[in-house]
Each structure stands twice: as C-alpha cells, then as structure tokens.
Amino acid sequence: MIRQNLHSHTQFCDGRSTMEEMIQAARKAGFRTWGFSPHAPISVDSPCNMSEDSVSLYKQEIERLRNKFPDMTILAGMEVDFINEDEGHFTAKVDNYKPDFVISSVHFIPNQEGVYYDIDGSPERFLKNLQTAFHNDLDYVVRTFWEQTIRMIKCHVPGRRPTIIGHIDKIARNASTVNPNIESEPYYKEMAEKTIALAMASDMIFEINTKQWEVAERFFPHQRYWQKIILSGHPYVISSDAHHVDKISSGMNEAMKLLKEYKLVDKGNLFEI
C-alpha cells in the first residue's frame, strides 16, 4: 500500500473536490501523508491557477485540517509553473509562500510570437491551440516544451526545498493525438534523453505521475525511462495528480505493481516527506 501522495489539487485552483473531502477520502483509503499542490499564482492568464488572494485562504485551510485530522500528515505544497528565468519554483516569490515542497511543471509555452498558451489541457483544447496559436506546427510545440523543461531544471537551486519535477514528458499525451508516433521521432527521443539526464544530475525528485493510467494506460515519465532513473538511486515519488476524490489513488497501485515486476522497488529511493 502506498501511503503518501504529494500531488493533489484544491478548490482554490482547478480541483473538483474540497480539501476536506480529499483528506476524508485519503484517510479512508489508507493514506497517512497527503500533500496538496494547488497551481500557484501565475502571470499568464489561466483559469486553473490560484489567485494571490487565495494563497492565504489555502494556508488557513491547511492549518484547520491539520487540527481536525491530527492522525494525518498534511503538507502545504504548490505546483509552480515555469515560465522563464524570472518566474518559476526557484524565485523569492515562491519562497514567500513557504511551501513544504514544490512541484515544478511546464503547462504553458510561448508560441512563435512569444505569447504563452496552455499545452497541457484536454486533447480538444490542445488541438485548438495548436491550430490557432501555434500555426499547426506540432514539432515546434514539442521542441519548445522540452526546451522549457531544460531551462526549468537549469534554474533549480539545489537544497532549497524538496522539489519534484511534475510529469516530465506529459507533452507526449497530447502530441500523440496528432502524431501517434511522436515518441519514436529521433528529435523527440534525443530531447527526452537529454532532459532526463540533466534532471538526474540535479537534486530534483522525479514524479511517476499516474493520473492518465485509467484513460490512456500510461504513466509520466513513460516506463521506458524508469530503469535509468531508479537504478541510479535517484529519488522519486508516485503521485496521482488528483483533482477529485474519486481519483485520489488512480493508477498508483498499478505503478507500484509494475515497479515490482521490473524489480525496481528496492533499487531506487522512494522519497517520503
């Protein structure tokens, strides 16, 4: 049984359940450590991210739930978008939020004119943005996603706080709806390998994100990269990226089962806070 989940969303961002509903469901499912990670405030227009005003409300709700459920370890994390070298998980602005941990992710990339658009939403929204914002240039979107991720890793400040890389190759999910063979493209494989190697040279924690298992039967990163990451001893977490109580453990047991089949469970460093 996996007793820790460090990726979940709240009513203060794009979560579909309240934080208390999440904790009640997590306790019932046997979790002992639950990390909330709402999308942090961002300069890019987004309906999914917290407002600055809601940050204090979020922290107040954390304290209320800690008092109400003392048997649970409840962590106040944040999922922070990397935008550029001035906006990301490594900034003083994020320090001021005092998160227990952060998940650093790429959800937005600049188009050819430098305007940021979401490339992480539903396949339908992705296709619309691809056509209207990115001039239908899928390779540009994929390359820019990986370039943004590399820039994000290079900006990381070692030792500042536990920092998880969110769904490092999730671009494959939406990109594959346009090009089913995208992950076999030579440039894609080269950029993925380069990015993962760079992350492994840092103290950032890999996330095995299980959110898409039920709908697409895949994890992020893809399991083809697991041996390289885990056999190196690099720290990793297994998280469900839950937005609703029904998804609190979605895909997590399947990920653990696969790790056991690969004989990797005791080889790496399953990170716990």
mmCIF file of C-alpha atoms in Angstrom:
data_model
loop_
_atom_site.group_PDB
_atom_site.id
_atom_site.type_symbol
_atom_site.label_atom_id
_atom_site.label_comp_id
_atom_site.label_asym_id
_atom_site.label_seq_id
_atom_site.Cartn_x
_atom_site.Cartn_y
_atom_site.Cartn_z
ATOM 1 C CA MET A 1 0.000 0.000 0.000
ATOM 2 C CA ILE A 2 1.319 3.431 -0.970
ATOM 3 C CA ARG A 3 0.690 5.719 1.992
ATOM 4 C CA GLN A 4 1.903 9.019 0.545
ATOM 5 C CA ASN A 5 0.583 11.193 -2.266
ATOM 6 C CA LEU A 6 2.222 14.556 -2.934
ATOM 7 C CA HIS A 7 0.235 15.756 -5.942
ATOM 8 C CA SER A 8 -3.362 16.855 -5.482
ATOM 9 C CA HIS A 9 -5.425 19.915 -6.267
ATOM 10 C CA THR A 10 -7.865 22.056 -4.355
ATOM 11 C CA GLN A 11 -10.923 24.269 -4.567
ATOM 12 C CA PHE A 12 -8.518 27.205 -4.771
ATOM 13 C CA CYS A 13 -7.285 26.169 -8.228
ATOM 14 C CA ASP A 14 -8.835 23.651 -10.635
ATOM 15 C CA GLY A 15 -9.676 20.931 -8.120
ATOM 16 C CA ARG A 16 -13.165 19.455 -8.241
ATOM 17 C CA SER A 17 -13.366 18.499 -4.562
ATOM 18 C CA THR A 18 -12.721 20.440 -1.387
ATOM 19 C CA MET A 19 -9.573 19.877 0.595
ATOM 20 C CA GLU A 20 -11.541 18.357 3.453
ATOM 21 C CA GLU A 21 -13.263 15.938 1.082
ATOM 22 C CA MET A 22 -9.837 14.947 -0.230
ATOM 23 C CA ILE A 23 -8.463 14.316 3.255
ATOM 24 C CA GLN A 24 -11.501 12.291 4.300
ATOM 25 C CA ALA A 25 -11.191 10.121 1.198
ATOM 26 C CA ALA A 26 -7.419 9.790 1.646
ATOM 27 C CA ARG A 27 -7.792 8.646 5.261
ATOM 28 C CA LYS A 28 -10.414 6.110 4.239
ATOM 29 C CA ALA A 29 -8.107 4.796 1.507
ATOM 30 C CA GLY A 30 -5.244 4.328 3.981
ATOM 31 C CA PHE A 31 -3.023 7.287 3.161
ATOM 32 C CA ARG A 32 -1.042 8.693 6.067
ATOM 33 C CA THR A 33 0.717 11.583 4.306
ATOM 34 C CA TRP A 34 -1.197 13.823 1.941
ATOM 35 C CA GLY A 35 0.352 16.693 0.062
ATOM 36 C CA PHE A 36 -1.772 19.371 -1.516
ATOM 37 C CA SER A 37 -0.213 21.069 -4.531
ATOM 38 C CA PRO A 38 -2.558 23.674 -5.997
ATOM 39 C CA HIS A 39 -1.383 25.528 -9.071
ATOM 40 C CA ALA A 40 0.466 28.587 -7.761
ATOM 41 C CA PRO A 41 -0.379 32.114 -8.925
ATOM 42 C CA ILE A 42 0.987 32.871 -12.357
ATOM 43 C CA SER A 43 1.460 35.898 -14.604
ATOM 44 C CA VAL A 44 -0.099 34.106 -17.584
ATOM 45 C CA ASP A 45 -3.874 34.230 -17.958
ATOM 46 C CA SER A 46 -5.166 30.924 -16.575
ATOM 47 C CA PRO A 47 -8.455 29.671 -15.091
ATOM 48 C CA CYS A 48 -6.601 26.827 -13.358
ATOM 49 C CA ASN A 49 -4.174 28.694 -11.094
ATOM 50 C CA MET A 50 -4.721 30.183 -7.658
ATOM 51 C CA SER A 51 -5.082 33.921 -7.286
ATOM 52 C CA GLU A 52 -2.716 35.748 -4.965
ATOM 53 C CA ASP A 53 -5.651 36.421 -2.638
ATOM 54 C CA SER A 54 -6.440 32.717 -2.310
ATOM 55 C CA VAL A 55 -2.965 31.727 -1.098
ATOM 56 C CA SER A 56 -3.663 32.841 2.476
ATOM 57 C CA LEU A 57 -7.039 31.060 2.397
ATOM 58 C CA TYR A 58 -5.290 27.902 1.258
ATOM 59 C CA LYS A 59 -2.770 28.088 4.101
ATOM 60 C CA GLN A 60 -5.558 28.712 6.617
ATOM 61 C CA GLU A 61 -7.398 25.638 5.369
ATOM 62 C CA ILE A 62 -4.225 23.577 5.743
ATOM 63 C CA GLU A 63 -3.984 24.582 9.418
ATOM 64 C CA ARG A 64 -7.666 23.878 10.022
ATOM 65 C CA LEU A 65 -7.361 20.394 8.532
ATOM 66 C CA ARG A 66 -4.170 19.653 10.475
ATOM 67 C CA ASN A 67 -6.046 20.446 13.680
ATOM 68 C CA LYS A 68 -9.086 18.435 12.647
ATOM 69 C CA PHE A 69 -7.148 15.365 11.433
ATOM 70 C CA PRO A 70 -4.081 15.088 13.701
ATOM 71 C CA ASP A 71 -3.544 11.463 12.651
ATOM 72 C CA MET A 72 -2.667 12.625 9.120
ATOM 73 C CA THR A 73 0.482 14.394 7.940
ATOM 74 C CA ILE A 74 -0.961 17.168 5.773
ATOM 75 C CA LEU A 75 1.534 19.104 3.670
ATOM 76 C CA ALA A 76 1.105 22.513 2.073
ATOM 77 C CA GLY A 77 2.800 22.175 -1.286
ATOM 78 C CA MET A 78 2.394 24.036 -4.555
ATOM 79 C CA GLU A 79 2.662 23.157 -8.218
ATOM 80 C CA VAL A 80 4.611 26.037 -9.732
ATOM 81 C CA ASP A 81 4.689 26.750 -13.447
ATOM 82 C CA PHE A 82 7.984 27.514 -15.116
ATOM 83 C CA ILE A 83 7.522 30.498 -17.421
ATOM 84 C CA ASN A 84 11.040 31.857 -17.771
ATOM 85 C CA GLU A 85 14.180 32.588 -15.765
ATOM 86 C CA ASP A 86 12.246 35.184 -13.741
ATOM 87 C CA GLU A 87 9.180 33.081 -12.942
ATOM 88 C CA GLY A 88 9.281 29.586 -11.531
ATOM 89 C CA HIS A 89 9.758 27.459 -8.438
ATOM 90 C CA PHE A 90 13.191 28.987 -7.682
ATOM 91 C CA THR A 91 12.075 32.574 -7.066
ATOM 92 C CA ALA A 92 11.813 34.660 -3.898
ATOM 93 C CA LYS A 93 8.097 34.994 -4.611
ATOM 94 C CA VAL A 94 7.659 31.261 -4.118
ATOM 95 C CA ASP A 95 9.910 31.367 -1.045
ATOM 96 C CA ASN A 96 7.465 33.841 0.476
ATOM 97 C CA TYR A 97 4.637 31.319 0.146
ATOM 98 C CA LYS A 98 6.669 28.997 2.433
ATOM 99 C CA PRO A 99 5.556 25.729 0.798
ATOM 100 C CA ASP A 100 6.529 22.422 2.383
ATOM 101 C CA PHE A 101 7.527 21.215 -1.080
ATOM 102 C CA VAL A 102 7.030 22.273 -4.683
ATOM 103 C CA ILE A 103 6.225 20.523 -7.922
ATOM 104 C CA SER A 104 7.841 22.304 -10.842
ATOM 105 C CA SER A 105 5.954 21.816 -14.095
ATOM 106 C CA VAL A 106 5.598 23.085 -17.631
ATOM 107 C CA HIS A 107 1.977 23.711 -18.645
ATOM 108 C CA PHE A 108 2.462 26.814 -20.791
ATOM 109 C CA ILE A 109 4.873 27.545 -23.621
ATOM 110 C CA PRO A 110 5.375 30.630 -25.794
ATOM 111 C CA ASN A 111 4.156 30.479 -29.358
ATOM 112 C CA GLN A 112 6.180 31.737 -32.294
ATOM 113 C CA GLU A 113 5.187 35.299 -31.391
ATOM 114 C CA GLY A 114 6.135 34.898 -27.725
ATOM 115 C CA VAL A 115 2.579 34.623 -26.346
ATOM 116 C CA TYR A 116 2.072 31.861 -23.771
ATOM 117 C CA TYR A 117 -0.584 29.197 -24.271
ATOM 118 C CA ASP A 118 -1.590 26.092 -22.358
ATOM 119 C CA ILE A 119 -0.400 22.844 -23.937
ATOM 120 C CA ASP A 120 -1.367 20.565 -21.045
ATOM 121 C CA GLY A 121 -5.183 20.646 -21.070
ATOM 122 C CA SER A 122 -7.632 18.364 -22.816
ATOM 123 C CA PRO A 123 -6.734 16.978 -26.256
ATOM 124 C CA GLU A 124 -9.544 19.106 -27.706
ATOM 125 C CA ARG A 125 -8.114 22.315 -26.244
ATOM 126 C CA PHE A 126 -4.611 21.285 -27.261
ATOM 127 C CA LEU A 127 -5.722 20.784 -30.866
ATOM 128 C CA LYS A 128 -7.480 24.152 -30.893
ATOM 129 C CA ASN A 129 -4.391 25.932 -29.541
ATOM 130 C CA LEU A 130 -2.151 24.032 -31.941
ATOM 131 C CA GLN A 131 -4.169 25.282 -34.878
ATOM 132 C CA THR A 132 -4.942 28.831 -33.764
ATOM 133 C CA ALA A 133 -1.897 29.781 -31.667
ATOM 134 C CA PHE A 134 0.988 27.622 -32.903
ATOM 135 C CA HIS A 135 0.328 27.698 -36.672
ATOM 136 C CA ASN A 136 -0.334 23.942 -36.599
ATOM 137 C CA ASP A 137 3.370 23.283 -36.009
ATOM 138 C CA LEU A 138 3.454 20.252 -33.728
ATOM 139 C CA ASP A 139 7.224 19.869 -33.826
ATOM 140 C CA TYR A 140 7.612 23.463 -32.623
ATOM 141 C CA VAL A 141 5.297 22.761 -29.680
ATOM 142 C CA VAL A 142 7.095 19.566 -28.699
ATOM 143 C CA ARG A 143 10.588 21.021 -29.048
ATOM 144 C CA THR A 144 9.596 24.131 -27.092
ATOM 145 C CA PHE A 145 8.090 22.030 -24.306
ATOM 146 C CA TRP A 146 11.370 20.153 -23.884
ATOM 147 C CA GLU A 147 13.402 23.373 -24.133
ATOM 148 C CA GLN A 148 11.233 24.929 -21.408
ATOM 149 C CA THR A 149 11.752 21.881 -19.210
ATOM 150 C CA ILE A 150 15.524 22.064 -19.683
ATOM 151 C CA ARG A 151 15.501 25.764 -18.779
ATOM 152 C CA MET A 152 13.423 24.968 -15.707
ATOM 153 C CA ILE A 153 15.923 22.365 -14.492
ATOM 154 C CA LYS A 154 18.861 24.685 -15.111
ATOM 155 C CA CYS A 155 17.198 27.339 -12.922
ATOM 156 C CA HIS A 156 16.777 24.960 -9.986
ATOM 157 C CA VAL A 157 18.534 25.968 -6.766
ATOM 158 C CA PRO A 158 19.862 22.812 -5.046
ATOM 159 C CA GLY A 159 18.985 22.272 -1.418
ATOM 160 C CA ARG A 160 16.366 25.000 -1.136
ATOM 161 C CA ARG A 161 13.397 22.664 -0.524
ATOM 162 C CA PRO A 162 12.079 19.301 -1.782
ATOM 163 C CA THR A 163 11.366 19.914 -5.467
ATOM 164 C CA ILE A 164 9.541 17.418 -7.654
ATOM 165 C CA ILE A 165 9.573 17.514 -11.459
ATOM 166 C CA GLY A 166 5.936 17.219 -12.485
ATOM 167 C CA HIS A 167 5.009 14.784 -15.274
ATOM 168 C CA ILE A 168 8.275 15.407 -17.122
ATOM 169 C CA ASP A 169 7.187 14.025 -20.524
ATOM 170 C CA LYS A 170 3.468 14.770 -20.452
ATOM 171 C CA ILE A 171 3.627 16.550 -23.805
ATOM 172 C CA ALA A 172 3.570 13.063 -25.309
ATOM 173 C CA ARG A 173 -0.070 12.608 -24.262
ATOM 174 C CA ASN A 174 -1.496 15.471 -26.317
ATOM 175 C CA ALA A 175 1.116 15.389 -29.073
ATOM 176 C CA SER A 176 0.381 11.708 -29.738
ATOM 177 C CA THR A 177 -3.236 12.529 -30.572
ATOM 178 C CA VAL A 178 -1.850 14.382 -33.596
ATOM 179 C CA ASN A 179 1.169 12.177 -34.319
ATOM 180 C CA PRO A 180 0.776 8.714 -32.731
ATOM 181 C CA ASN A 181 4.479 8.033 -33.404
ATOM 182 C CA ILE A 182 5.768 11.234 -31.796
ATOM 183 C CA GLU A 183 7.783 9.392 -29.149
ATOM 184 C CA SER A 184 9.623 7.479 -31.890
ATOM 185 C CA GLU A 185 10.753 10.627 -33.662
ATOM 186 C CA PRO A 186 14.558 10.926 -33.384
ATOM 187 C CA TYR A 187 14.459 14.525 -32.169
ATOM 188 C CA TYR A 188 11.880 13.650 -29.516
ATOM 189 C CA LYS A 189 13.960 10.764 -28.157
ATOM 190 C CA GLU A 190 17.103 12.900 -28.170
ATOM 191 C CA MET A 191 15.453 15.757 -26.276
ATOM 192 C CA ALA A 192 13.758 13.436 -23.782
ATOM 193 C CA GLU A 193 17.018 11.644 -23.010
ATOM 194 C CA LYS A 194 18.895 14.938 -22.664
ATOM 195 C CA THR A 195 16.273 16.365 -20.310
ATOM 196 C CA ILE A 196 16.095 13.284 -18.109
ATOM 197 C CA ALA A 197 19.888 13.115 -17.874
ATOM 198 C CA LEU A 198 20.005 16.769 -16.851
ATOM 199 C CA ALA A 199 17.338 16.159 -14.200
ATOM 200 C CA MET A 200 19.263 13.172 -12.870
ATOM 201 C CA ALA A 201 22.298 15.403 -12.388
ATOM 202 C CA SER A 202 20.232 17.663 -10.126
ATOM 203 C CA ASP A 203 18.686 17.031 -6.719
ATOM 204 C CA MET A 204 15.184 17.351 -8.123
ATOM 205 C CA ILE A 205 12.830 14.462 -7.396
ATOM 206 C CA PHE A 206 11.220 12.545 -10.252
ATOM 207 C CA GLU A 207 7.484 12.066 -10.186
ATOM 208 C CA ILE A 208 5.831 8.945 -11.512
ATOM 209 C CA ASN A 209 2.533 10.611 -12.341
ATOM 210 C CA THR A 210 -0.310 8.105 -12.561
ATOM 211 C CA LYS A 211 -3.201 10.395 -13.499
ATOM 212 C CA GLN A 212 -3.556 9.145 -17.078
ATOM 213 C CA TRP A 213 -3.396 5.433 -16.347
ATOM 214 C CA GLU A 214 -7.149 4.866 -16.285
ATOM 215 C CA VAL A 215 -7.832 6.753 -19.515
ATOM 216 C CA ALA A 216 -4.660 6.175 -21.533
ATOM 217 C CA GLU A 217 -2.789 3.333 -19.763
ATOM 218 C CA ARG A 218 0.422 5.278 -19.462
ATOM 219 C CA PHE A 219 2.498 6.998 -16.830
ATOM 220 C CA PHE A 220 4.679 10.104 -16.871
ATOM 221 C CA PRO A 221 7.539 9.601 -17.331
ATOM 222 C CA HIS A 222 6.928 6.637 -19.597
ATOM 223 C CA GLN A 223 8.054 3.413 -18.010
ATOM 224 C CA ARG A 224 10.782 3.045 -20.655
ATOM 225 C CA TYR A 225 12.754 5.590 -18.575
ATOM 226 C CA TRP A 226 12.148 4.048 -15.154
ATOM 227 C CA GLN A 227 15.147 1.741 -15.024
ATOM 228 C CA LYS A 228 17.585 4.503 -15.919
ATOM 229 C CA ILE A 229 16.152 6.812 -13.259
ATOM 230 C CA ILE A 230 15.514 4.353 -10.457
ATOM 231 C CA LEU A 231 18.538 2.090 -10.833
ATOM 232 C CA SER A 232 20.687 5.205 -10.484
ATOM 233 C CA GLY A 233 19.275 5.598 -6.984
ATOM 234 C CA HIS A 234 17.660 8.900 -7.876
ATOM 235 C CA PRO A 235 14.755 9.876 -5.598
ATOM 236 C CA TYR A 236 11.234 9.543 -6.965
ATOM 237 C CA VAL A 237 7.641 9.730 -5.805
ATOM 238 C CA ILE A 238 4.453 8.096 -7.025
ATOM 239 C CA SER A 239 1.552 10.540 -7.186
ATOM 240 C CA SER A 240 -1.926 10.568 -8.692
ATOM 241 C CA ASP A 241 -2.304 14.278 -9.544
ATOM 242 C CA ALA A 242 -5.811 14.040 -8.117
ATOM 243 C CA HIS A 243 -8.378 16.718 -8.913
ATOM 244 C CA HIS A 244 -11.343 14.792 -7.489
ATOM 245 C CA VAL A 245 -11.910 12.430 -4.568
ATOM 246 C CA ASP A 246 -12.651 9.584 -6.963
ATOM 247 C CA LYS A 247 -9.102 9.864 -8.321
ATOM 248 C CA ILE A 248 -7.076 10.069 -5.112
ATOM 249 C CA SER A 249 -5.166 6.868 -5.842
ATOM 250 C CA SER A 250 -5.866 6.470 -9.553
ATOM 251 C CA GLY A 251 -3.114 4.384 -11.153
ATOM 252 C CA MET A 252 -0.845 4.393 -8.096
ATOM 253 C CA ASN A 253 -1.204 0.703 -7.271
ATOM 254 C CA GLU A 254 -0.713 -0.175 -10.936
ATOM 255 C CA ALA A 255 2.532 1.807 -10.949
ATOM 256 C CA MET A 256 3.749 0.033 -7.837
ATOM 257 C CA LYS A 257 2.817 -3.346 -9.325
ATOM 258 C CA LEU A 258 4.838 -2.553 -12.446
ATOM 259 C CA LEU A 259 7.809 -1.406 -10.369
ATOM 260 C CA LYS A 260 7.715 -4.733 -8.561
ATOM 261 C CA GLU A 261 7.546 -6.614 -11.849
ATOM 262 C CA TYR A 262 10.607 -4.687 -13.008
ATOM 263 C CA LYS A 263 12.261 -5.478 -9.636
ATOM 264 C CA LEU A 264 12.851 -1.758 -9.091
ATOM 265 C CA VAL A 265 11.029 -1.108 -5.825
ATOM 266 C CA ASP A 266 14.052 -1.686 -3.616
ATOM 267 C CA LYS A 267 16.610 -0.360 -6.107
ATOM 268 C CA GLY A 268 15.863 3.353 -6.017
ATOM 269 C CA ASN A 269 14.971 5.916 -3.424
ATOM 270 C CA LEU A 270 11.200 6.139 -2.990
ATOM 271 C CA PHE A 271 11.079 9.617 -1.499
ATOM 272 C CA GLU A 272 8.979 10.305 1.562
ATOM 273 C CA ILE A 273 8.475 13.515 3.496
#
